[in-house]
Coordinates of C-alpha atoms in Angstrom, one line a residue:
Chain A
M450 CA 0.3 55.8 133.8
A451 CA -0.5 55.3 130.1
E452 CA -0.7 58.6 128.3
K453 CA -4.2 58.1 127.0
H454 CA -5.6 58.2 130.5
G455 CA -6.4 61.5 132.2
K456 CA -4.2 62.3 135.1
L457 CA -6.2 62.3 138.4
E458 CA -5.7 65.2 140.8
E459 CA -3.5 64.5 143.9
V460 CA -3.9 65.9 147.4
R461 CA -1.7 65.5 150.4
L462 CA -3.4 65.7 153.9
T463 CA -2.0 65.9 157.4
T464 CA -3.8 64.5 160.5
P465 CA -5.9 65.7 162.2
V466 CA -7.5 66.6 158.9
S467 CA -8.8 70.1 159.2
T468 CA -12.4 71.2 158.5
E469 CA -11.1 73.4 155.6
A470 CA -9.2 70.5 154.0
I471 CA -12.3 68.3 154.3
A472 CA -14.4 70.9 152.7
G473 CA -12.0 71.2 149.8
L474 CA -12.0 67.5 148.8
K475 CA -13.5 66.6 145.4
L476 CA -14.8 63.2 144.3
G477 CA -12.2 61.1 142.5
Q478 CA -9.2 63.0 143.9
V479 CA -6.2 60.9 144.9
V480 CA -5.3 61.4 148.6
Y481 CA -2.1 60.6 150.5
L482 CA -2.0 61.0 154.3
D483 CA 0.7 62.0 156.8
G484 CA 0.3 61.7 160.5
V485 CA -1.6 59.2 162.6
V486 CA -4.3 56.7 161.6
Y487 CA -6.0 54.2 163.8
T488 CA -7.9 51.0 162.9
G489 CA -11.4 50.2 164.3
R490 CA -14.1 47.9 163.0
E491 CA -16.9 45.8 164.5
G492 CA -14.9 44.5 167.5
V493 CA -13.9 48.0 168.6
Y494 CA -17.4 49.5 167.9
Q495 CA -19.1 46.7 169.8
R496 CA -16.9 47.2 172.9
I497 CA -17.1 51.0 173.0
L498 CA -20.6 51.7 171.6
D499 CA -22.6 48.6 172.5
E500 CA -20.8 47.5 175.7
G501 CA -20.0 51.0 176.9
L502 CA -16.3 50.5 177.6
A503 CA -14.1 53.5 177.6
P504 CA -11.8 53.8 174.6
P505 CA -8.3 52.4 175.4
V506 CA -6.7 55.6 174.3
D507 CA -7.9 59.3 173.9
L508 CA -9.1 59.0 170.3
K509 CA -10.0 62.7 170.0
A510 CA -6.4 63.7 170.9
L511 CA -4.9 60.9 168.8
S512 CA -6.3 61.5 165.3
N513 CA -9.6 62.0 163.4
V514 CA -8.9 59.3 160.8
N515 CA -10.4 55.9 161.4
F516 CA -9.3 53.1 159.1
H517 CA -11.7 50.1 158.5
C518 CA -8.8 47.7 158.4
S519 CA -7.0 44.9 160.0
P520 CA -3.3 44.3 159.1
A521 CA -1.4 41.2 158.1
A522 CA 0.7 41.4 161.2
S523 CA 2.3 39.4 163.9
V524 CA 3.3 40.4 167.4
A525 CA 6.4 38.9 169.0
E526 CA 6.7 37.8 172.7
D527 CA 8.4 41.1 173.5
G528 CA 5.5 43.1 172.0
T529 CA 7.3 44.2 168.8
C530 CA 5.0 44.3 165.8
N531 CA 5.7 43.1 162.3
V532 CA 3.2 44.7 160.0
G533 CA 3.4 43.4 156.4
A534 CA 0.4 44.6 154.5
V535 CA -2.7 46.6 155.4
T536 CA -5.9 46.5 153.4
A537 CA -9.4 47.9 154.1
T538 CA -12.4 45.8 154.9
A539 CA -15.9 46.5 153.5
S540 CA -17.4 49.4 155.4
F541 CA -21.1 49.1 154.8
R542 CA -21.3 46.5 157.6
F543 CA -20.4 49.2 160.1
S544 CA -22.9 51.8 159.1
K545 CA -25.2 51.2 162.0
W546 CA -22.4 52.5 164.4
M547 CA -21.1 55.5 162.5
A548 CA -23.4 58.2 163.8
R549 CA -22.5 57.5 167.5
W550 CA -18.9 56.8 166.5
F551 CA -18.4 60.3 165.1
E552 CA -19.7 61.7 168.4
V553 CA -17.6 59.5 170.7
S554 CA -14.4 59.4 168.7
G555 CA -14.3 62.7 166.9
A556 CA -13.5 60.9 163.7
R557 CA -14.0 63.0 160.6
V558 CA -12.3 60.8 157.9
I559 CA -13.3 57.2 157.4
I560 CA -11.0 55.1 155.2
G561 CA -12.4 51.7 154.0
K562 CA -13.5 49.5 151.2
G563 CA -16.7 49.9 149.2
G564 CA -18.0 53.1 150.7
M565 CA -21.4 53.5 152.2
A566 CA -24.8 54.6 150.7
E567 CA -25.0 58.1 149.4
A568 CA -28.2 58.6 151.4
Y569 CA -26.2 57.6 154.5
Y570 CA -23.5 60.1 153.7
K571 CA -26.1 62.9 153.5
S572 CA -27.9 61.9 156.7
V573 CA -24.9 60.8 158.9
F574 CA -21.6 62.0 157.5
V575 CA -22.6 65.5 156.4
P576 CA -24.0 66.6 159.8
A577 CA -20.8 65.3 161.5
G578 CA -18.6 67.0 158.9
A579 CA -17.1 63.7 157.9
V580 CA -16.0 62.3 154.5
Y581 CA -15.1 58.8 153.2
L582 CA -11.9 57.9 151.5
V583 CA -11.7 54.6 149.7
T584 CA -8.6 52.4 149.4
V585 CA -7.7 51.4 145.8
G586 CA -7.8 48.0 144.1
Y587 CA -8.9 46.5 146.3
G588 CA -5.7 45.2 147.7
T589 CA -3.0 47.8 147.5
G590 CA -1.8 46.2 150.8
A591 CA 1.9 46.4 150.1
L592 CA 1.7 50.1 149.1
L593 CA -0.3 51.0 152.2
G594 CA 2.1 48.9 154.3
R595 CA 5.0 51.0 153.0
G596 CA 3.2 54.1 154.2
I597 CA 3.2 52.9 157.8
K598 CA 6.4 54.2 159.4
R599 CA 5.8 52.9 162.9
V600 CA 3.2 51.0 165.0
R601 CA 2.7 53.4 167.9
A602 CA 0.5 51.1 169.8
V603 CA -1.9 48.1 169.5
H604 CA -4.8 48.1 172.0
W605 CA -7.1 45.2 172.9
L606 CA -4.9 42.7 171.2
E607 CA -5.6 40.1 173.8
E608 CA -9.3 40.7 173.8
L609 CA -10.0 41.1 170.1
G610 CA -7.0 39.4 168.3
I611 CA -4.8 40.8 165.6
A612 CA -7.6 41.4 163.0
Q613 CA -10.0 43.3 165.3
A614 CA -7.5 45.1 167.6
L615 CA -7.2 48.9 167.6
W616 CA -3.9 49.6 165.9
V617 CA -2.3 53.0 166.0
F618 CA -0.1 53.7 162.9
E619 CA 2.2 56.6 162.3
V620 CA 2.0 57.1 158.5
E621 CA 3.8 59.0 155.8
N622 CA 2.6 59.4 152.2
F623 CA -0.1 56.8 153.1
G624 CA -2.1 55.9 150.0
P625 CA -3.3 56.0 147.3
L626 CA -6.8 56.7 148.5
L627 CA -9.7 58.1 146.5
V628 CA -12.3 60.6 147.6
E629 CA -15.5 58.6 147.6
S630 CA -17.7 61.1 149.5
D631 CA -17.4 64.8 149.7
A632 CA -18.5 67.4 152.2
A633 CA -21.9 67.5 150.6
G634 CA -22.4 63.8 150.9
N635 CA -22.1 62.9 147.2
S636 CA -20.8 59.4 146.4
L637 CA -18.3 58.6 143.6
F638 CA -19.5 55.0 143.5
E639 CA -23.1 55.9 143.1
S640 CA -22.4 58.4 140.4
H641 CA -20.7 55.6 138.5
N642 CA -23.5 53.2 139.3
R643 CA -26.0 55.6 137.9
A644 CA -23.9 55.8 134.7
L645 CA -23.9 52.0 134.5
A646 CA -27.6 51.6 135.2
A647 CA -28.5 53.0 131.8
R648 CA -26.8 50.0 130.2
I649 CA -28.1 47.2 132.4
E650 CA -31.4 46.5 130.7
G651 CA -29.7 46.2 127.3
L652 CA -27.4 43.5 128.7
Y653 CA -30.3 41.3 129.6
E654 CA -32.3 41.9 126.4
G655 CA -33.3 38.7 124.7
L656 CA -32.3 36.5 127.6
K657 CA -35.4 34.7 128.9
P658 CA -35.9 34.8 132.7
P659 CA -35.4 31.6 134.7
A660 CA -38.4 29.3 135.3
L661 CA -38.2 29.5 139.1
H662 CA -37.8 32.9 140.8
R663 CA -35.9 33.3 144.1
Y664 CA -38.0 34.3 147.1
G665 CA -37.9 38.0 147.5
E666 CA -36.0 38.5 144.2
T667 CA -36.2 42.0 142.8
D668 CA -36.2 42.6 139.0
D669 CA -34.9 46.1 139.4
R670 CA -31.2 45.7 138.8
K671 CA -30.5 49.4 139.3
D672 CA -31.2 49.1 143.1
E673 CA -28.3 49.7 145.4
L674 CA -27.5 46.6 147.5
I675 CA -26.0 48.1 150.6
Chain B
M1152 CA 9.2 7.8 150.4
I1153 CA 8.3 11.5 150.6
P1154 CA 9.4 12.8 154.1
K1155 CA 6.8 14.6 156.2
A1156 CA 9.3 17.4 157.2
L1157 CA 9.8 18.1 153.5
I1158 CA 6.1 18.5 152.9
E1159 CA 5.8 20.9 155.8
E1160 CA 8.8 23.0 154.7
T1161 CA 7.6 23.1 151.1
A1162 CA 4.0 24.0 152.1
A1163 CA 5.2 26.8 154.4
Q1164 CA 7.3 28.3 151.5
L1165 CA 4.3 28.1 149.1
M1166 CA 2.2 30.0 151.6
A1167 CA 4.7 32.9 151.5
T1168 CA 5.0 32.8 147.7
A1169 CA 1.3 32.8 147.3
A1170 CA 0.8 35.8 149.6
I1171 CA 3.7 37.9 148.1
E1172 CA 4.0 37.1 144.4
I1173 CA 1.4 37.7 141.8
P1174 CA 1.2 34.7 139.4
A1175 CA 2.8 35.6 136.0
D1176 CA -0.3 34.5 133.9
Y1177 CA -2.6 36.8 135.9
L1178 CA -0.1 39.7 135.8
A1179 CA 0.2 39.4 132.0
G1180 CA -3.6 39.4 131.8
I1181 CA -4.0 42.5 133.9
R1182 CA -1.3 44.3 131.9
A1183 CA -3.2 43.6 128.7
M1184 CA -6.5 44.8 130.3
T1185 CA -4.8 48.0 131.6
A1186 CA -3.6 48.8 128.1
A1187 CA -7.1 48.4 126.7
E1188 CA -8.9 50.2 129.6
E1189 CA -10.6 53.5 128.5
G1190 CA -12.0 54.5 131.9
D1191 CA -9.7 56.9 133.8
L1192 CA -10.5 55.8 137.3
S1193 CA -10.5 52.1 136.4
A1194 CA -7.1 52.5 134.7
F1195 CA -5.8 54.4 137.7
V1196 CA -6.8 51.4 139.9
L1197 CA -5.1 48.9 137.6
N1198 CA -1.9 50.9 137.5
A1199 CA -1.9 51.2 141.3
M1200 CA -2.3 47.4 141.5
L1201 CA 0.7 47.0 139.2
D1202 CA 2.7 49.3 141.5
N1203 CA 1.5 47.3 144.5
W1204 CA 2.7 44.0 143.1
D1205 CA 6.1 45.5 142.5
A1206 CA 6.1 46.8 146.1
A1207 CA 5.1 43.5 147.5
S1208 CA 7.8 41.6 145.6
E1209 CA 10.5 44.2 146.5
D1210 CA 9.7 44.4 150.2
R1211 CA 8.7 40.7 150.5
R1212 CA 5.4 41.7 152.1
P1213 CA 1.9 40.4 151.3
M1214 CA 0.2 42.0 148.3
C1215 CA -3.0 42.4 150.3
A1216 CA -3.5 42.3 154.0
D1217 CA -6.7 40.2 153.7
T1218 CA -4.6 37.1 153.1
G1219 CA -7.9 35.2 152.6
L1220 CA -8.6 31.7 153.8
P1221 CA -5.4 29.7 153.3
R1222 CA -6.1 26.2 152.0
Y1223 CA -4.6 23.3 150.1
F1224 CA -5.3 21.2 147.1
V1225 CA -3.2 18.1 147.0
K1226 CA -2.8 15.8 144.0
A1227 CA -1.2 12.5 144.9
G1228 CA 0.2 10.1 142.4
N1229 CA -1.3 6.7 142.8
E1230 CA 2.2 5.3 143.6
A1231 CA 3.3 8.2 145.8
V1232 CA 4.4 7.0 149.3
I1233 CA 4.2 9.5 152.1
E1234 CA 6.1 9.1 155.4
G1235 CA 3.4 8.6 157.9
G1236 CA 0.7 8.3 155.3
F1237 CA -2.1 10.8 154.5
V1238 CA -2.7 11.6 158.2
A1239 CA 0.9 12.9 158.4
L1240 CA 0.3 14.9 155.2
E1241 CA -2.7 16.6 156.8
E1242 CA -0.7 17.3 160.0
A1243 CA 2.2 18.7 158.0
L1244 CA -0.1 21.1 156.1
R1245 CA -1.9 22.3 159.3
S1246 CA 1.5 22.9 160.9
A1247 CA 2.8 24.8 157.8
T1248 CA -0.4 27.0 157.9
A1249 CA 0.2 28.0 161.5
R1250 CA 3.9 28.6 160.9
A1251 CA 3.4 30.7 157.8
T1252 CA 0.7 32.7 159.5
R1253 CA 3.3 33.8 162.1
E1254 CA 6.3 34.1 159.8
V1255 CA 5.0 35.8 156.6
P1256 CA 2.9 37.1 158.4
L1257 CA -0.6 36.2 157.2
R1258 CA -3.6 37.7 158.8
P1259 CA -5.1 35.1 161.2
N1260 CA -8.5 35.3 159.6
R1261 CA -10.0 32.0 160.7
V1262 CA -12.5 32.2 163.5
H1263 CA -15.3 30.0 164.9
P1264 CA -18.5 31.1 163.1
L1265 CA -20.6 31.6 166.2
T1266 CA -18.3 32.3 169.1
R1267 CA -15.7 34.1 166.8
R1268 CA -13.0 32.3 168.9
H1269 CA -9.7 31.9 167.1
N1270 CA -6.3 30.3 167.5
D1271 CA -4.6 33.2 165.8
D1272 CA -2.9 30.8 163.4
N1273 CA -5.5 30.1 160.6
V1274 CA -6.0 26.6 161.9
G1275 CA -9.3 25.4 163.4
I1276 CA -12.2 23.1 162.9
N1277 CA -12.3 22.1 159.2
A1278 CA -9.5 24.7 158.5
P1279 CA -7.4 24.8 156.4
E1280 CA -9.4 22.8 153.9
I1281 CA -7.3 20.1 152.3
E1282 CA -8.8 18.6 149.1
V1283 CA -7.1 15.5 147.7
S1284 CA -7.3 14.2 144.2
F1285 CA -5.3 11.4 142.6
E1286 CA -3.4 10.8 139.4
P1287 CA -2.7 7.4 137.9
E1288 CA 0.8 6.3 136.9
A1289 CA 2.6 8.9 139.0
D1290 CA 4.7 8.8 142.2
W1291 CA 4.9 12.5 143.0
L1292 CA 2.9 14.8 145.2
D1293 CA 1.6 18.1 143.9
I1294 CA 0.8 20.7 146.6
T1295 CA -1.1 23.8 145.7
T1296 CA -2.0 26.5 148.1
V1297 CA -4.7 29.1 147.4
H1298 CA -5.6 32.0 149.7
K1299 CA -8.9 33.3 148.4
G1300 CA -10.8 36.1 150.0
G1301 CA -14.0 35.0 151.4
L1302 CA -16.8 37.6 151.5
F1303 CA -17.9 38.6 148.0
G1304 CA -18.1 37.6 144.4
T1305 CA -19.5 34.1 144.7
D1306 CA -23.1 32.9 144.3
Y1307 CA -25.0 29.7 143.6
R1308 CA -28.4 29.1 141.9
M1309 CA -30.5 26.1 140.9
L1310 CA -31.4 26.6 137.3
F1311 CA -33.3 24.1 135.2
P1312 CA -32.6 22.5 131.8
G1313 CA -35.1 24.8 130.1
D1314 CA -33.3 27.9 131.4
G1315 CA -30.3 26.9 129.2
V1316 CA -27.6 29.2 128.2
D1317 CA -29.9 32.2 128.7
G1318 CA -30.2 31.3 132.3
I1319 CA -26.5 30.8 132.6
K1320 CA -25.8 34.2 131.1
R1321 CA -28.3 36.0 133.3
F1322 CA -27.0 34.5 136.5
F1323 CA -23.4 35.3 135.3
L1324 CA -24.4 38.9 134.7
D1325 CA -26.4 39.1 138.0
T1326 CA -23.3 37.9 140.0
L1327 CA -20.8 40.2 138.3
I1328 CA -23.0 43.3 138.5
A1329 CA -24.1 42.7 142.1
F1330 CA -20.6 42.1 143.4
G1331 CA -18.8 44.3 140.9
R1332 CA -20.5 47.5 142.1
R1333 CA -18.2 49.3 144.4
G1334 CA -15.6 46.7 143.5
L1335 CA -16.6 44.2 146.2
A1336 CA -15.6 41.3 143.9
C1337 CA -12.0 42.8 143.7
Q1338 CA -12.2 42.6 139.9
P1339 CA -10.9 42.2 137.3
A1340 CA -10.9 38.6 138.3
I1341 CA -10.5 35.1 137.0
V1342 CA -14.1 34.0 137.0
G1343 CA -14.8 30.3 137.6
I1344 CA -18.1 28.7 136.8
G1345 CA -19.3 25.3 138.1
L1346 CA -22.1 23.8 136.0
G1347 CA -23.9 20.6 137.1
G1348 CA -22.9 18.1 139.6
S1349 CA -24.8 17.9 142.9
K1350 CA -25.1 21.2 144.7
D1351 CA -21.9 20.9 146.7
V1352 CA -19.9 19.6 143.8
C1353 CA -21.3 22.5 141.7
M1354 CA -19.8 25.0 144.2
T1355 CA -16.5 23.0 144.4
L1356 CA -16.1 22.9 140.6
G1357 CA -16.6 26.6 140.2
K1358 CA -14.2 27.4 143.0
Q1359 CA -11.6 25.1 141.5
A1360 CA -12.2 26.6 138.0
A1361 CA -11.5 30.1 139.4
C1362 CA -8.5 29.2 141.5
L1363 CA -6.8 26.3 139.8
R1364 CA -6.8 27.2 136.1
V1365 CA -4.5 29.9 134.7
V1366 CA -5.3 32.9 132.5
G1367 CA -5.2 31.8 128.9
D1368 CA -6.3 28.2 129.6
A1369 CA -9.3 26.8 127.7
N1370 CA -11.5 23.8 128.5
P1371 CA -10.6 21.0 126.2
D1372 CA -14.2 20.5 125.2
P1373 CA -14.7 22.9 122.3
E1374 CA -18.4 23.6 123.2
I1375 CA -17.4 24.6 126.8
A1376 CA -14.4 26.6 125.5
E1377 CA -16.8 28.6 123.3
L1378 CA -19.1 29.4 126.2
E1379 CA -16.0 30.4 128.3
A1380 CA -15.0 32.9 125.6
E1381 CA -18.5 34.2 125.1
L1382 CA -19.0 34.8 128.9
K1383 CA -15.7 36.5 129.2
E1384 CA -16.7 38.9 126.4
L1385 CA -20.1 39.4 128.0
G1386 CA -18.5 40.3 131.4
N1387 CA -16.2 42.8 129.8
S1388 CA -19.1 44.5 128.0
I1389 CA -21.1 45.3 131.1
G1390 CA -19.4 48.8 131.1
M1391 CA -17.9 48.2 134.5
G1392 CA -14.2 48.1 135.3
A1393 CA -12.0 47.9 138.4
M1394 CA -13.7 49.0 141.7
G1395 CA -17.0 49.2 139.8
F1396 CA -15.9 52.4 138.0
V1397 CA -17.0 52.9 134.4
G1398 CA -14.7 50.8 132.2
S1399 CA -14.2 47.4 130.6
S1400 CA -11.9 45.5 133.0
M1401 CA -14.1 42.9 134.6
V1402 CA -13.1 39.4 133.6
V1403 CA -9.4 38.5 133.1
D1404 CA -10.5 35.0 132.0
C1405 CA -13.5 32.8 132.4
H1406 CA -13.2 29.1 133.2
I1407 CA -16.0 26.5 133.3
E1408 CA -15.9 23.1 134.8
V1409 CA -18.8 20.7 134.5
G1410 CA -20.1 17.6 136.4
Y1411 CA -22.9 15.3 135.3
T1412 CA -26.0 16.4 137.1
H1413 CA -29.6 15.4 137.8
T1414 CA -31.7 15.1 134.6
G1415 CA -34.1 17.8 135.8
A1416 CA -31.4 20.2 137.0
L1417 CA -28.9 22.8 135.8
P1418 CA -27.2 24.1 139.0
I1419 CA -24.7 26.9 138.5
S1420 CA -22.1 28.6 140.7
V1421 CA -20.0 31.7 139.9
H1422 CA -16.8 32.5 141.7
C1423 CA -14.5 35.6 141.3
F1424 CA -10.9 35.1 142.3
C1425 CA -9.5 38.5 143.3
L1426 CA -6.9 41.1 142.3
S1427 CA -4.3 39.2 144.3
S1428 CA -5.1 35.7 142.9
R1429 CA -2.9 34.0 145.4
R1430 CA -1.9 30.5 144.2
A1431 CA 1.4 28.7 144.4
V1432 CA 2.3 25.1 143.5
A1433 CA 5.1 22.6 144.2
R1434 CA 5.7 19.1 143.0
I1435 CA 7.6 16.9 145.4
H1436 CA 9.2 14.0 143.6
A1437 CA 9.8 10.5 145.1
D1438 CA 13.5 11.3 145.2
G1439 CA 12.9 14.4 147.4
S1440 CA 13.5 17.0 144.7
V1441 CA 11.0 19.9 144.6
E1442 CA 9.9 21.9 141.6
T1443 CA 7.8 25.0 142.0
R1444 CA 5.3 26.6 139.5
T1445 CA 2.2 28.6 139.4
D1446 CA -0.1 26.4 137.2
P1447 CA -1.8 23.8 139.5
K1448 CA -2.5 21.5 136.5
W1449 CA -5.4 20.3 138.6
F1450 CA -7.9 19.4 135.8
T1451 CA -6.0 16.5 134.2
P1452 CA -7.7 14.2 131.6
Y1453 CA -8.1 11.8 134.5
M1454 CA -10.0 14.4 136.6
R1455 CA -12.4 15.0 133.7
R1456 CA -12.9 11.3 132.8
D1457 CA -16.4 10.7 131.7
T1458 CA -16.7 6.9 131.6
V1459 CA -15.6 4.0 133.9
T1460 CA -12.2 4.1 132.4
W1461 CA -10.0 7.0 131.5
P1462 CA -7.4 8.1 128.8
K1463 CA -4.2 6.2 129.5
S1464 CA -0.8 7.9 129.4
T1465 CA 1.1 7.3 126.2
E1466 CA 4.4 7.6 128.0
S1467 CA 5.8 4.4 129.4
S1468 CA 5.8 6.0 132.8
R1469 CA 5.2 9.3 134.4
K1470 CA 7.2 8.3 137.5
S1471 CA 10.1 10.6 138.5
G1472 CA 13.6 9.5 139.1

């Protein structure tokens, strides 16, 4: 890293991530993970939470880290997996499931893209003792791919396809990830958005508004969108 | 005659190149932005991306697992002859897409919009998109593949002539700020803007401006080039950097393409290509030789012609071989 930039603090965590380790995380820390991480997104949530199917594996015994991801992977006829890159997908779309997901799965660390709303961390993540780690870039797919040492299993491949299946990865030095929400439910993104909001009005100064407004358009550009 | 098998082989290789190797122009642009970035977190993100591209290239694995929506842009010389004709070309490109999805591997992203049914090979109804344009006095075939992510960073709006450049700037800011927050646009990006045309062409021009012009390229029309430079500077003055963290790295370059539009209209589209900016190009000559490159050279003087006729080549012939 260029010298003029401050060095970010690094943390290495092992799964299952302990309550103490979660409590010690600070916004903006760089995290690397060792252990087991599984993927789960709308396909998995719909089957387990909406349709009531039993999870295909004992998630509580497996890991408490749920990655909102689908890999660039292929599965050969004999079942062997070729995982190239892994990258997160935007998490805000899954927020309606998280409260029940924490109960059912025992997940305490969510890894994804974009984070969720700070108000949601405070109302859903904090009571569950959960935090959110965000992938970097976005698109450090090759670096994250290197951190996957073995595909332990892939569940519901037939039913959900490669992108939505529940993949179980054994990982080592898996990262970089950034602490986006801490144990108190503060959001790194929203703290930066608040810093930016002060400048927004100035950017539009002197630019006349368009003749035709869009239906439902808000003029408050400081609003969060998710 | 350009053999069908050669088209398929070339296209499959392009798919791998696009997924794995960051184009040199974009890489140079990001290096320069990283050096200028003052925000610690934004700079950390950019340095991680530089490491990521090295890792992808060393391991021959995709840069990003969301390998986007693989698609093709074909420029056919007016004298190019394809074995089996254009139907064979389409079949070769569909076959290459399925093959590359399995072999690279790419993520099989393509699904039916309602049933979410999928073939697990990125081929389906209207997928991959294959856009064809033509070039006079040429007998080669240019194949460009682009794998652009599909969810964020693009928007369209019907503005009116009275809204003018103010309206363009406002909509540009709106799009970058809305999708730049939390880094959903995967910035810093090559930002393409479509101005004018009919609505669908407005979208197409903006998409092509983002995906088919390289960092450092300027529109040959000086007035448009000036607006490109102004918008680039405006985007980088928002105060936002990579992942939406405080910083200055938002727009690697800004490209505008225009189309003549309705006298009462000023339609605009804004498109952010992402931090993987996957594009790869090959020219297949009539003699079967293949040259690869990263600049699509899509917007030729012929593409931007504004009267019935067009600027004729000064060379005696642009034919190969």
